[in-house]
C-alpha cells in the first residue's frame, strides 16, 4: 500500500471554516501543515528514550535485526523500521523526531548539535499512564513487576523543561547551550501551533494488571482511571498553550504473539484473545467519549482521536487487502507457535528474522512491523480513523 500524500490536506481551510461557524477560534498551521510535532507514549512511539533511560538493560532495539528494514541498522526503535510517528513526520515532510533524552546524553558525552525545531519525542518504552503510586492505589501494580518511572506525568515534566528552554531562548534558536551542547529549538509560536500526540497510554497499565494476576473484569474497572489520566495530560498541555491534539488509542493486543503465548482464553475468528481485546476496545470507547466531552470544555482547541484499535483491526480482519499474509505470528523470534519464547526474544542470538517482514503484522512479540506502522499512519493521515470525521492530517 503506497503512502499517498496528495489527498491529505485542505484540512485546515476546512477546519477554519468549521471553527468560524461554531464560534471557535482553533489554531492551525499557517502553511496548512503542522511544522512541529510532540510525541508522548510508550514503545510503539519511542524513538530512542528507553535505550538512553535504561543503559544497563540489553534492549533489543540496539541490536540487529531491529532496524533491518530501515535504516539498515539498529535505530533504537521497537520495529524493523519506522514507527507511526516517523511516517506521520514523513507526511508533514519533517525530519524524524529525536528522543528527548538524547539532549541529556549529548550533554553528558559532549555529542554534536541536535535539531529540535521540528519537535521532540518524549515516549518511553514500558511507560504507563498512571504513576507507580497510582498503579498501586488502584490495585494494578505488583511488587513482582518492575514499573517504569517515566509515566505520562513524567513525560509532561520533560516537556515543561523543554518548553522552559524555548521560552528562555526568546528569538535565539541556539540558546539551549551547556558546555559543548547546543540545540536548535522551535519558536514559541511553533510550539503553540504544533501537533501534540499522546500515544498508546494504557497498553502497559493493562499489561501490568493482567500479568499481576488480576482478572479481565478487574482490569476493566481500571480503564476509567487510565482514560482520566490521558485527559489530564491533554488538559495540562492545553494549559501551556497547546491547541492541536491527535490522541491515539490502544491497539488490539489480544492479537499479539505476546498475549497469545502467555495467556489462555477463548479466541475469535482471527485467532485473537477475546477478553484481552475487550479491555482495549473498552478503553477506546471510553477515551472517545471523554474526548468528545473535552472538546466542549476546550472549544479553542482541535482535539482529534486516532482510533488505533479499529485501524489495526481492519488489517487483522483483511490482511490480504493490505498486502499482508501473517496476522499473529512474530516475524522475529526464536520459535514456538507464535514465534515467541520469553527467554529468547527477538534480538538474542537464537532469534531469527523472517525473510519478508512486509508480509507480517507483528515484528516481534508485541510491536508491529514497519509495514503495519506505515499502513496505520496512512489511515490516520487520510482521516479515515480519526474523530472528528473527514479530517486529514497530511500535506499536499
mmCIF file of C-alpha atoms in Angstrom:
data_model
loop_
_atom_site.group_PDB
_atom_site.id
_atom_site.type_symbol
_atom_site.label_atom_id
_atom_site.label_comp_id
_atom_site.label_asym_id
_atom_site.label_seq_id
_atom_site.Cartn_x
_atom_site.Cartn_y
_atom_site.Cartn_z
ATOM 1 C CA UNK A 1 0.000 0.000 0.000
ATOM 2 C CA UNK A 2 1.576 3.271 -1.053
ATOM 3 C CA UNK A 3 1.686 6.097 1.414
ATOM 4 C CA UNK A 4 -0.371 8.639 -0.507
ATOM 5 C CA UNK A 5 0.163 12.266 0.417
ATOM 6 C CA UNK A 6 -1.695 14.245 -2.235
ATOM 7 C CA UNK A 7 -5.176 13.683 -0.815
ATOM 8 C CA UNK A 8 -4.307 14.589 2.734
ATOM 9 C CA UNK A 9 -4.627 18.379 3.030
ATOM 10 C CA UNK A 10 -7.099 21.214 2.645
ATOM 11 C CA UNK A 11 -7.820 20.131 6.226
ATOM 12 C CA UNK A 12 -7.017 23.454 7.739
ATOM 13 C CA UNK A 13 -9.046 25.534 5.305
ATOM 14 C CA UNK A 14 -11.987 23.257 6.053
ATOM 15 C CA UNK A 15 -11.197 23.295 9.761
ATOM 16 C CA UNK A 16 -11.005 27.092 9.891
ATOM 17 C CA UNK A 17 -14.413 27.464 8.222
ATOM 18 C CA UNK A 18 -15.819 24.916 10.659
ATOM 19 C CA UNK A 19 -14.354 26.798 13.583
ATOM 20 C CA UNK A 20 -15.814 30.115 12.424
ATOM 21 C CA UNK A 21 -19.203 28.532 12.003
ATOM 22 C CA UNK A 22 -19.087 27.072 15.507
ATOM 23 C CA UNK A 23 -17.738 30.228 17.087
ATOM 24 C CA UNK A 24 -14.465 28.513 17.931
ATOM 25 C CA UNK A 25 -11.015 30.009 17.470
ATOM 26 C CA UNK A 26 -8.884 26.934 16.960
ATOM 27 C CA UNK A 27 -5.290 27.448 15.954
ATOM 28 C CA UNK A 28 -3.901 25.906 12.790
ATOM 29 C CA UNK A 29 -0.611 25.970 10.968
ATOM 30 C CA UNK A 30 -0.201 28.941 8.660
ATOM 31 C CA UNK A 31 1.057 26.689 5.871
ATOM 32 C CA UNK A 32 -1.880 24.310 6.201
ATOM 33 C CA UNK A 33 0.505 21.676 7.570
ATOM 34 C CA UNK A 34 1.987 21.145 11.024
ATOM 35 C CA UNK A 35 5.672 22.018 11.142
ATOM 36 C CA UNK A 36 6.303 20.781 14.685
ATOM 37 C CA UNK A 37 5.315 17.511 16.429
ATOM 38 C CA UNK A 38 5.466 16.480 20.080
ATOM 39 C CA UNK A 39 5.023 12.774 20.767
ATOM 40 C CA UNK A 40 4.177 11.154 24.125
ATOM 41 C CA UNK A 41 3.590 7.480 24.859
ATOM 42 C CA UNK A 42 5.338 4.123 25.181
ATOM 43 C CA UNK A 43 7.292 1.692 22.997
ATOM 44 C CA UNK A 44 5.040 1.908 19.941
ATOM 45 C CA UNK A 45 6.095 5.565 19.626
ATOM 46 C CA UNK A 46 9.522 5.573 21.318
ATOM 47 C CA UNK A 47 12.281 6.832 19.001
ATOM 48 C CA UNK A 48 15.056 6.053 21.480
ATOM 49 C CA UNK A 49 14.341 7.308 25.007
ATOM 50 C CA UNK A 50 14.192 3.859 26.621
ATOM 51 C CA UNK A 51 17.640 2.887 25.346
ATOM 52 C CA UNK A 52 19.074 6.043 26.949
ATOM 53 C CA UNK A 53 16.970 5.864 30.133
ATOM 54 C CA UNK A 54 17.947 2.268 30.904
ATOM 55 C CA UNK A 55 21.539 1.911 29.632
ATOM 56 C CA UNK A 56 22.255 -1.224 31.673
ATOM 57 C CA UNK A 57 19.422 -3.191 30.116
ATOM 58 C CA UNK A 58 20.127 -5.175 26.973
ATOM 59 C CA UNK A 59 17.362 -3.606 24.907
ATOM 60 C CA UNK A 60 16.563 -5.358 21.655
ATOM 61 C CA UNK A 61 16.416 -2.168 19.538
ATOM 62 C CA UNK A 62 20.154 -1.740 19.972
ATOM 63 C CA UNK A 63 20.776 -4.989 18.104
ATOM 64 C CA UNK A 64 20.002 -6.342 14.677
ATOM 65 C CA UNK A 65 17.643 -7.356 13.181
ATOM 66 C CA UNK A 66 15.908 -4.295 14.691
ATOM 67 C CA UNK A 67 16.183 -1.547 12.101
ATOM 68 C CA UNK A 68 16.952 -4.043 9.337
ATOM 69 C CA UNK A 69 14.221 -2.702 7.029
ATOM 70 C CA UNK A 70 15.044 0.939 7.817
ATOM 71 C CA UNK A 71 17.620 2.408 8.121
ATOM 72 C CA UNK A 72 19.507 -0.875 7.761
ATOM 73 C CA UNK A 73 20.975 -0.849 11.275
ATOM 74 C CA UNK A 74 19.516 -0.619 14.827
ATOM 75 C CA UNK A 75 17.846 2.780 15.281
ATOM 76 C CA UNK A 76 16.655 2.316 18.899
ATOM 77 C CA UNK A 77 13.079 1.685 17.750
ATOM 78 C CA UNK A 78 10.995 -1.364 18.607
ATOM 79 C CA UNK A 79 10.484 -2.347 14.988
ATOM 80 C CA UNK A 80 12.319 -3.473 11.893
ATOM 81 C CA UNK A 81 11.947 0.064 10.568
ATOM 82 C CA UNK A 82 9.870 3.177 11.101
ATOM 83 C CA UNK A 83 7.179 3.844 13.689
ATOM 84 C CA UNK A 84 3.823 5.535 13.146
ATOM 85 C CA UNK A 85 5.248 8.869 14.304
ATOM 86 C CA UNK A 86 8.067 8.511 11.765
ATOM 87 C CA UNK A 87 5.597 8.064 8.926
ATOM 88 C CA UNK A 88 3.499 10.988 10.146
ATOM 89 C CA UNK A 89 6.657 13.102 10.165
ATOM 90 C CA UNK A 90 7.234 11.966 6.570
ATOM 91 C CA UNK A 91 3.692 13.042 5.698
ATOM 92 C CA UNK A 92 4.426 16.509 7.046
ATOM 93 C CA UNK A 93 7.787 16.492 5.240
ATOM 94 C CA UNK A 94 9.642 16.809 8.542
ATOM 95 C CA UNK A 95 12.780 15.193 9.890
ATOM 96 C CA UNK A 96 12.289 12.214 12.195
ATOM 97 C CA UNK A 97 11.943 13.198 15.839
ATOM 98 C CA UNK A 98 14.913 12.964 18.184
ATOM 99 C CA UNK A 99 14.237 11.430 21.602
ATOM 100 C CA UNK A 100 14.166 13.989 24.410
ATOM 101 C CA UNK A 101 16.778 12.156 26.481
ATOM 102 C CA UNK A 102 19.243 12.408 23.624
ATOM 103 C CA UNK A 103 19.806 16.017 24.685
ATOM 104 C CA UNK A 104 20.727 14.868 28.184
ATOM 105 C CA UNK A 105 23.024 12.165 26.823
ATOM 106 C CA UNK A 106 24.593 14.652 24.428
ATOM 107 C CA UNK A 107 25.349 16.998 27.287
ATOM 108 C CA UNK A 108 26.998 14.216 29.274
ATOM 109 C CA UNK A 109 29.063 12.860 26.401
ATOM 110 C CA UNK A 110 29.643 16.140 24.506
ATOM 111 C CA UNK A 111 27.938 14.977 21.330
ATOM 112 C CA UNK A 112 27.052 17.179 18.366
ATOM 113 C CA UNK A 113 24.240 19.700 17.933
ATOM 114 C CA UNK A 114 20.681 18.363 17.959
ATOM 115 C CA UNK A 115 17.908 19.894 15.897
ATOM 116 C CA UNK A 116 14.632 20.046 17.820
ATOM 117 C CA UNK A 117 12.977 22.716 15.691
ATOM 118 C CA UNK A 118 10.516 20.194 14.245
ATOM 119 C CA UNK A 119 9.638 18.628 17.565
ATOM 120 C CA UNK A 120 10.623 16.080 20.177
ATOM 121 C CA UNK A 121 9.699 12.538 21.136
ATOM 122 C CA UNK A 122 9.026 12.072 24.863
ATOM 123 C CA UNK A 123 7.711 8.486 24.586
ATOM 124 C CA UNK A 124 9.437 5.760 26.593
ATOM 125 C CA UNK A 125 9.032 2.007 26.228
ATOM 126 C CA UNK A 126 7.048 0.385 29.071
ATOM 127 C CA UNK A 127 5.589 3.748 30.146
ATOM 128 C CA UNK A 128 2.211 3.742 31.857
ATOM 129 C CA UNK A 129 -0.468 6.412 32.030
ATOM 130 C CA UNK A 130 -0.742 6.068 35.794
ATOM 131 C CA UNK A 131 2.140 6.760 38.160
ATOM 132 C CA UNK A 132 3.685 3.950 40.193
ATOM 133 C CA UNK A 133 1.766 5.188 43.251
ATOM 134 C CA UNK A 134 -1.492 5.355 41.298
ATOM 135 C CA UNK A 135 -0.968 1.876 39.889
ATOM 136 C CA UNK A 136 -0.551 0.548 43.408
ATOM 137 C CA UNK A 137 -3.513 2.511 44.772
ATOM 138 C CA UNK A 138 -5.808 1.249 42.023
ATOM 139 C CA UNK A 139 -4.631 -2.318 42.591
ATOM 140 C CA UNK A 140 -2.922 -2.647 39.205
ATOM 141 C CA UNK A 141 0.649 -2.520 40.478
ATOM 142 C CA UNK A 142 2.631 -5.543 41.572
ATOM 143 C CA UNK A 143 5.867 -5.986 43.513
ATOM 144 C CA UNK A 144 6.716 -8.769 41.061
ATOM 145 C CA UNK A 145 6.810 -6.446 38.074
ATOM 146 C CA UNK A 146 9.257 -3.561 37.725
ATOM 147 C CA UNK A 147 7.401 -0.372 36.831
ATOM 148 C CA UNK A 148 8.689 2.358 34.564
ATOM 149 C CA UNK A 149 9.017 5.726 36.372
ATOM 150 C CA UNK A 150 8.712 7.667 33.089
ATOM 151 C CA UNK A 151 4.926 7.822 33.136
ATOM 152 C CA UNK A 152 2.606 10.237 31.337
ATOM 153 C CA UNK A 153 3.174 12.823 34.075
ATOM 154 C CA UNK A 154 6.965 12.387 33.969
ATOM 155 C CA UNK A 155 6.885 12.917 30.211
ATOM 156 C CA UNK A 156 4.842 16.080 30.747
ATOM 157 C CA UNK A 157 7.522 17.325 33.147
ATOM 158 C CA UNK A 158 10.146 16.681 30.458
ATOM 159 C CA UNK A 159 8.017 18.724 28.094
ATOM 160 C CA UNK A 160 7.822 21.523 30.669
ATOM 161 C CA UNK A 161 11.615 21.555 30.925
ATOM 162 C CA UNK A 162 11.915 21.691 27.159
ATOM 163 C CA UNK A 163 9.330 24.474 26.929
ATOM 164 C CA UNK A 164 11.199 26.453 29.581
ATOM 165 C CA UNK A 165 14.305 26.309 27.389
ATOM 166 C CA UNK A 166 12.287 27.606 24.444
ATOM 167 C CA UNK A 167 10.812 30.499 26.434
ATOM 168 C CA UNK A 168 14.242 31.384 27.819
ATOM 169 C CA UNK A 169 15.755 31.372 24.348
ATOM 170 C CA UNK A 170 13.459 34.109 23.035
ATOM 171 C CA UNK A 171 14.323 34.646 19.377
ATOM 172 C CA UNK A 172 17.648 32.837 19.703
ATOM 173 C CA UNK A 173 17.088 29.324 18.327
ATOM 174 C CA UNK A 174 20.510 28.201 19.573
ATOM 175 C CA UNK A 175 20.089 29.355 23.168
ATOM 176 C CA UNK A 176 19.940 25.805 24.507
ATOM 177 C CA UNK A 177 23.646 25.542 25.320
ATOM 178 C CA UNK A 178 25.519 23.767 28.062
ATOM 179 C CA UNK A 179 29.224 23.130 27.736
ATOM 180 C CA UNK A 180 29.719 21.721 24.247
ATOM 181 C CA UNK A 181 25.999 21.099 23.763
ATOM 182 C CA UNK A 182 23.994 23.395 21.526
ATOM 183 C CA UNK A 183 20.490 22.518 20.379
ATOM 184 C CA UNK A 184 18.310 24.119 17.756
ATOM 185 C CA UNK A 185 14.932 24.923 19.311
ATOM 186 C CA UNK A 186 11.478 25.672 17.907
ATOM 187 C CA UNK A 187 9.941 29.089 18.399
ATOM 188 C CA UNK A 188 7.214 29.759 20.952
ATOM 189 C CA UNK A 189 4.768 30.220 18.076
ATOM 190 C CA UNK A 190 5.780 26.880 16.567
ATOM 191 C CA UNK A 191 5.090 25.163 19.900
ATOM 192 C CA UNK A 192 1.654 26.757 20.149
ATOM 193 C CA UNK A 193 0.749 25.689 16.601
ATOM 194 C CA UNK A 194 2.327 22.230 16.890
ATOM 195 C CA UNK A 195 0.510 18.906 16.792
ATOM 196 C CA UNK A 196 0.619 17.110 20.153
ATOM 197 C CA UNK A 197 0.288 13.331 20.058
ATOM 198 C CA UNK A 198 -0.414 11.491 23.324
ATOM 199 C CA UNK A 199 0.230 7.907 22.244
ATOM 200 C CA UNK A 200 -0.832 4.442 23.374
ATOM 201 C CA UNK A 201 -1.016 5.131 27.126
ATOM 202 C CA UNK A 202 -2.929 2.295 28.758
ATOM 203 C CA UNK A 203 -1.306 -0.611 26.937
ATOM 204 C CA UNK A 204 1.235 -1.127 29.724
ATOM 205 C CA UNK A 205 -1.175 -0.290 32.554
ATOM 206 C CA UNK A 206 -3.402 -3.157 31.428
ATOM 207 C CA UNK A 207 -0.466 -5.467 30.771
ATOM 208 C CA UNK A 208 0.829 -4.912 34.306
ATOM 209 C CA UNK A 209 -2.633 -5.675 35.669
ATOM 210 C CA UNK A 210 -3.064 -8.884 33.694
ATOM 211 C CA UNK A 211 0.453 -10.144 34.451
ATOM 212 C CA UNK A 212 -0.062 -9.314 38.137
ATOM 213 C CA UNK A 213 -2.885 -11.822 38.250
ATOM 214 C CA UNK A 214 -5.900 -9.516 38.008
ATOM 215 C CA UNK A 215 -8.898 -10.889 36.168
ATOM 216 C CA UNK A 216 -10.112 -9.270 32.966
ATOM 217 C CA UNK A 217 -13.123 -7.945 34.861
ATOM 218 C CA UNK A 218 -10.827 -6.355 37.459
ATOM 219 C CA UNK A 219 -8.630 -4.753 34.805
ATOM 220 C CA UNK A 220 -11.709 -3.369 33.042
ATOM 221 C CA UNK A 221 -12.605 -1.498 36.234
ATOM 222 C CA UNK A 222 -9.264 0.346 35.963
ATOM 223 C CA UNK A 223 -9.942 1.686 32.445
ATOM 224 C CA UNK A 224 -11.686 4.889 33.656
ATOM 225 C CA UNK A 225 -8.624 5.778 35.773
ATOM 226 C CA UNK A 226 -6.328 5.409 32.758
ATOM 227 C CA UNK A 227 -8.624 7.434 30.498
ATOM 228 C CA UNK A 228 -8.866 10.174 33.124
ATOM 229 C CA UNK A 229 -5.066 10.353 33.221
ATOM 230 C CA UNK A 230 -4.858 10.744 29.436
ATOM 231 C CA UNK A 231 -7.455 13.518 29.525
ATOM 232 C CA UNK A 232 -5.470 15.147 32.322
ATOM 233 C CA UNK A 233 -2.363 15.135 30.120
ATOM 234 C CA UNK A 234 -4.252 16.889 27.316
ATOM 235 C CA UNK A 235 -5.558 19.490 29.765
ATOM 236 C CA UNK A 236 -2.089 20.143 31.152
ATOM 237 C CA UNK A 237 -0.646 20.522 27.670
ATOM 238 C CA UNK A 238 -3.513 22.868 26.815
ATOM 239 C CA UNK A 239 -2.569 24.923 29.862
ATOM 240 C CA UNK A 240 0.867 25.511 28.335
ATOM 241 C CA UNK A 241 -0.619 26.827 25.083
ATOM 242 C CA UNK A 242 -1.046 23.628 23.061
ATOM 243 C CA UNK A 243 -4.172 23.661 20.899
ATOM 244 C CA UNK A 244 -3.860 20.850 18.334
ATOM 245 C CA UNK A 245 -4.063 17.234 19.502
ATOM 246 C CA UNK A 246 -4.202 13.795 17.962
ATOM 247 C CA UNK A 247 -4.842 11.470 20.903
ATOM 248 C CA UNK A 248 -4.053 7.920 19.816
ATOM 249 C CA UNK A 249 -5.798 4.952 21.416
ATOM 250 C CA UNK A 250 -4.552 1.413 22.002
ATOM 251 C CA UNK A 251 -4.215 -1.476 19.517
ATOM 252 C CA UNK A 252 -5.950 -4.868 19.923
ATOM 253 C CA UNK A 253 -3.059 -6.558 21.688
ATOM 254 C CA UNK A 254 -5.113 -9.689 22.247
ATOM 255 C CA UNK A 255 -3.922 -10.471 18.718
ATOM 256 C CA UNK A 256 -0.238 -10.184 19.671
ATOM 257 C CA UNK A 257 2.162 -13.144 19.896
ATOM 258 C CA UNK A 258 2.931 -11.993 23.451
ATOM 259 C CA UNK A 259 -0.561 -12.417 24.870
ATOM 260 C CA UNK A 260 -1.327 -15.471 22.738
ATOM 261 C CA UNK A 261 1.723 -17.137 24.308
ATOM 262 C CA UNK A 262 1.456 -16.084 27.957
ATOM 263 C CA UNK A 263 -2.338 -16.138 28.461
ATOM 264 C CA UNK A 264 -5.070 -18.661 27.767
ATOM 265 C CA UNK A 265 -8.620 -17.870 26.771
ATOM 266 C CA UNK A 266 -11.230 -18.030 24.049
ATOM 267 C CA UNK A 267 -10.189 -16.756 20.629
ATOM 268 C CA UNK A 268 -12.193 -15.100 17.895
ATOM 269 C CA UNK A 269 -12.196 -15.974 14.197
ATOM 270 C CA UNK A 270 -8.956 -14.011 13.755
ATOM 271 C CA UNK A 271 -7.169 -16.013 16.488
ATOM 272 C CA UNK A 272 -7.173 -13.043 18.905
ATOM 273 C CA UNK A 273 -7.843 -13.393 22.626
ATOM 274 C CA UNK A 274 -11.402 -12.128 23.044
ATOM 275 C CA UNK A 275 -11.190 -10.953 26.658
ATOM 276 C CA UNK A 276 -7.888 -9.104 26.275
ATOM 277 C CA UNK A 277 -9.278 -7.251 23.272
ATOM 278 C CA UNK A 278 -12.411 -6.398 25.263
ATOM 279 C CA UNK A 279 -10.218 -4.365 27.627
ATOM 280 C CA UNK A 280 -8.611 -2.460 24.775
ATOM 281 C CA UNK A 281 -11.919 -1.919 22.980
ATOM 282 C CA UNK A 282 -13.450 -0.586 26.210
ATOM 283 C CA UNK A 283 -10.507 1.793 26.516
ATOM 284 C CA UNK A 284 -11.135 3.132 23.016
ATOM 285 C CA UNK A 285 -14.840 3.627 23.688
ATOM 286 C CA UNK A 286 -14.352 5.468 26.973
ATOM 287 C CA UNK A 287 -11.482 7.577 25.626
ATOM 288 C CA UNK A 288 -13.536 8.590 22.590
ATOM 289 C CA UNK A 289 -16.432 9.695 24.822
ATOM 290 C CA UNK A 290 -14.107 11.537 27.202
ATOM 291 C CA UNK A 291 -12.505 13.446 24.322
ATOM 292 C CA UNK A 292 -15.929 14.441 22.986
ATOM 293 C CA UNK A 293 -16.681 15.967 26.385
ATOM 294 C CA UNK A 294 -13.262 17.621 26.458
ATOM 295 C CA UNK A 295 -13.909 19.305 23.098
ATOM 296 C CA UNK A 296 -16.871 21.040 24.664
ATOM 297 C CA UNK A 297 -14.705 22.250 27.547
ATOM 298 C CA UNK A 298 -11.760 23.361 25.401
ATOM 299 C CA UNK A 299 -13.565 24.953 22.486
ATOM 300 C CA UNK A 300 -10.469 26.853 21.390
ATOM 301 C CA UNK A 301 -8.740 23.568 20.559
ATOM 302 C CA UNK A 302 -8.649 20.972 17.810
ATOM 303 C CA UNK A 303 -8.815 17.654 19.686
ATOM 304 C CA UNK A 304 -8.789 14.608 17.421
ATOM 305 C CA UNK A 305 -8.989 10.949 18.371
ATOM 306 C CA UNK A 306 -6.983 8.358 16.429
ATOM 307 C CA UNK A 307 -8.813 5.052 16.737
ATOM 308 C CA UNK A 308 -5.812 2.744 16.809
ATOM 309 C CA UNK A 309 -7.943 -0.272 17.707
ATOM 310 C CA UNK A 310 -10.239 -0.096 14.670
ATOM 311 C CA UNK A 311 -7.442 0.877 12.294
ATOM 312 C CA UNK A 312 -5.365 -2.097 13.464
ATOM 313 C CA UNK A 313 -8.311 -4.498 13.382
ATOM 314 C CA UNK A 314 -9.054 -3.513 9.791
ATOM 315 C CA UNK A 315 -5.713 -5.101 8.896
ATOM 316 C CA UNK A 316 -6.202 -8.116 11.172
ATOM 317 C CA UNK A 317 -9.576 -8.789 9.526
ATOM 318 C CA UNK A 318 -8.392 -8.232 5.951
ATOM 319 C CA UNK A 319 -4.613 -8.792 5.788
ATOM 320 C CA UNK A 320 -4.542 -9.613 2.070
ATOM 321 C CA UNK A 321 -6.317 -6.374 1.262
ATOM 322 C CA UNK A 322 -3.396 -4.584 2.907
ATOM 323 C CA UNK A 323 -0.697 -6.686 1.256
ATOM 324 C CA UNK A 324 -0.111 -8.888 4.312
ATOM 325 C CA UNK A 325 -0.294 -12.607 4.970
ATOM 326 C CA UNK A 326 0.508 -13.301 8.651
ATOM 327 C CA UNK A 327 -1.660 -11.958 11.494
ATOM 328 C CA UNK A 328 -0.487 -13.389 14.804
ATOM 329 C CA UNK A 329 2.996 -14.828 14.334
ATOM 330 C CA UNK A 330 6.044 -12.661 15.011
ATOM 331 C CA UNK A 331 8.409 -12.059 12.115
ATOM 332 C CA UNK A 332 11.363 -12.123 14.524
ATOM 333 C CA UNK A 333 11.636 -14.666 17.324
ATOM 334 C CA UNK A 334 13.094 -17.948 18.478
ATOM 335 C CA UNK A 335 10.318 -20.391 17.792
ATOM 336 C CA UNK A 336 7.091 -21.621 19.337
ATOM 337 C CA UNK A 337 3.574 -21.486 17.955
ATOM 338 C CA UNK A 338 3.643 -17.692 17.642
ATOM 339 C CA UNK A 339 7.426 -17.379 17.252
ATOM 340 C CA UNK A 340 7.804 -16.006 20.752
ATOM 341 C CA UNK A 341 9.813 -17.540 23.583
ATOM 342 C CA UNK A 342 10.104 -15.190 26.606
ATOM 343 C CA UNK A 343 13.626 -16.367 27.405
ATOM 344 C CA UNK A 344 14.846 -15.897 23.828
ATOM 345 C CA UNK A 345 13.242 -12.780 22.391
ATOM 346 C CA UNK A 346 13.936 -11.097 19.072
ATOM 347 C CA UNK A 347 17.462 -9.704 19.021
ATOM 348 C CA UNK A 348 19.019 -12.518 21.044
ATOM 349 C CA UNK A 349 21.497 -14.926 19.488
ATOM 350 C CA UNK A 350 18.925 -17.679 18.977
ATOM 351 C CA UNK A 351 16.329 -15.461 17.283
ATOM 352 C CA UNK A 352 15.730 -15.383 13.554
ATOM 353 C CA UNK A 353 14.124 -12.808 11.252
ATOM 354 C CA UNK A 354 11.554 -13.816 8.657
ATOM 355 C CA UNK A 355 12.536 -13.259 5.039
ATOM 356 C CA UNK A 356 9.652 -10.895 4.245
ATOM 357 C CA UNK A 357 8.622 -8.722 7.208
ATOM 358 C CA UNK A 358 6.342 -6.737 4.890
ATOM 359 C CA UNK A 359 4.008 -9.764 4.959
ATOM 360 C CA UNK A 360 3.710 -9.692 8.759
ATOM 361 C CA UNK A 361 1.568 -7.610 11.110
ATOM 362 C CA UNK A 362 3.864 -8.197 14.101
ATOM 363 C CA UNK A 363 7.603 -7.674 14.060
ATOM 364 C CA UNK A 364 8.281 -9.197 17.471
ATOM 365 C CA UNK A 365 6.021 -10.417 20.276
ATOM 366 C CA UNK A 366 4.406 -7.037 20.939
ATOM 367 C CA UNK A 367 5.378 -4.487 18.289
ATOM 368 C CA UNK A 368 4.195 -4.025 14.690
ATOM 369 C CA UNK A 369 6.343 -4.212 11.599
ATOM 370 C CA UNK A 370 7.448 -1.185 9.623
ATOM 371 C CA UNK A 371 4.851 -2.206 7.026
ATOM 372 C CA UNK A 372 1.990 -2.186 9.544
ATOM 373 C CA UNK A 373 3.100 1.140 11.016
ATOM 374 C CA UNK A 374 3.087 2.616 7.515
ATOM 375 C CA UNK A 375 -0.462 1.400 6.941
ATOM 376 C CA UNK A 376 -1.776 2.755 10.267
ATOM 377 C CA UNK A 377 -0.072 6.117 9.724
ATOM 378 C CA UNK A 378 -1.641 6.362 6.259
ATOM 379 C CA UNK A 379 -5.069 5.600 7.715
ATOM 380 C CA UNK A 380 -4.638 8.332 10.321
ATOM 381 C CA UNK A 381 -3.225 10.767 7.782
ATOM 382 C CA UNK A 382 -6.206 10.229 5.478
ATOM 383 C CA UNK A 383 -8.550 10.937 8.401
ATOM 384 C CA UNK A 384 -10.353 7.609 7.990
ATOM 385 C CA UNK A 385 -9.933 6.523 11.599
ATOM 386 C CA UNK A 386 -9.794 9.993 13.101
ATOM 387 C CA UNK A 387 -12.622 11.683 15.012
ATOM 388 C CA UNK A 388 -13.967 14.287 14.259
ATOM 389 C CA UNK A 389 -14.520 12.568 10.902
ATOM 390 C CA UNK A 390 -13.221 13.564 7.493
ATOM 391 C CA UNK A 391 -10.184 15.371 8.888
ATOM 392 C CA UNK A 392 -6.911 14.870 7.036
ATOM 393 C CA UNK A 393 -3.523 15.289 8.675
ATOM 394 C CA UNK A 394 -1.003 15.301 5.862
ATOM 395 C CA UNK A 395 0.407 17.816 3.392
ATOM 396 C CA UNK A 396 -0.061 18.086 -0.333
#
